[in-house]
Amino acid sequence: MTSNVNTTPFIPAPVTPYQGDIARYWDHEARPVNLRLGDVDGLYHHHYGIGDIDRAALGDAGDSEYEKKLIAELHRLESAQTEVLLDHLGTIGRDDTLVDAGCGRGGSMVMAHQRFGCKVEGVTLSAKQADFANRRARELGIEDHVHARVCNMLGTPFETGQAAASWNNESSMYVDLHDLFAEHSRILAAGGRYVTITGCWNPRYGQPSKWVSQINAHFECNIHSRREYLRAMADNRLVPQAVIDLTPETLPYWELRATSSLVTGIEEAFINSYKDGSFQYLLIAADRV
């Protein structure tokens, strides 16, 4: 019989007042746009989607089932985003360990284990997110392979060189990039792969646009520039192997979401910033040297 007792370990870690704010933010977050999409198949994500809309699957907007189909389509697109991230992790064996920095409710961890059969460790500042992710792992019978813990992604308990690969899936905007990449560089084995998918402001625009400022305020984050990512990686022995602009691929997700009942008020900022070139949706894959 599965116990309902909370077994998620809490690892004390020095956090700044800002990190305490972020932990509280995500402890209290329960937006339908995250939970209702996850209810489709039990994979709960905290990121956005990529790919073309399947209009045939949506059907007629006047259909009583249309909103349900729209939610399923949004969820398909966000899972497609995770698949693209996993595609860039390289060759992963069943005995390897992966690290999801900023794991949220664990959807990406489950998908990584399902694909590779390996162990996946997640870290988050939110005790409620870690509890949720670990409960889902128990329900799926994969708790021996998929595990979330409460700790600071800038100071994890993992051994030096322990991870074959690691990633940040839309979580790097909450931390200093030099500190973040120093920790990924430490935990990755030589030749290990790091991948991030993130929104970043475009240096060619000049400065963060008003839309980017709105996104920062909405999520209480600090979006970095594309240049900052590449510079911080170079300073921490992470050599980019691929830099892919996913902006055109993510616009359909946002335009569809803006027509749904799940709007949060930030959709316009994403759509306009992607269209005016001030904001980009990037995948960066880098090897630890």
Coordinates of C-alpha atoms in Angstrom, one line a residue, residues 200-212 225-226 245 247-248 251 269-282:
C200 CA 16.0 35.4 -23.8
W201 CA 16.1 39.0 -24.9
N202 CA 17.8 39.8 -28.2
P203 CA 20.9 42.0 -28.0
R204 CA 20.3 43.2 -31.5
Y205 CA 17.1 44.9 -30.2
G206 CA 19.3 47.1 -28.0
Q207 CA 17.8 46.6 -24.5
P208 CA 15.0 44.5 -23.0
S209 CA 11.7 45.7 -24.6
K210 CA 8.6 46.7 -22.7
W211 CA 7.2 43.3 -23.5
V212 CA 10.2 41.6 -21.9
S225 CA 20.2 38.1 -23.1
R226 CA 21.3 35.6 -25.6
D245 CA 16.1 29.6 -32.6
T247 CA 10.9 31.4 -32.0
P248 CA 8.9 30.6 -35.2
L251 CA 4.5 31.3 -31.9
A269 CA 3.6 40.2 -24.3
F270 CA 5.0 36.9 -25.6
I271 CA 3.4 37.2 -29.0
N272 CA 4.4 40.8 -29.6
S273 CA 7.9 40.4 -28.3
Y274 CA 8.5 37.3 -30.5
K275 CA 7.1 39.2 -33.5
D276 CA 9.1 42.4 -33.0
G277 CA 12.3 40.5 -32.5
S278 CA 13.0 41.7 -29.0
F279 CA 12.5 38.3 -27.5
Q280 CA 13.7 34.8 -28.7
Y281 CA 13.0 31.3 -27.7
L282 CA 16.3 29.4 -27.9

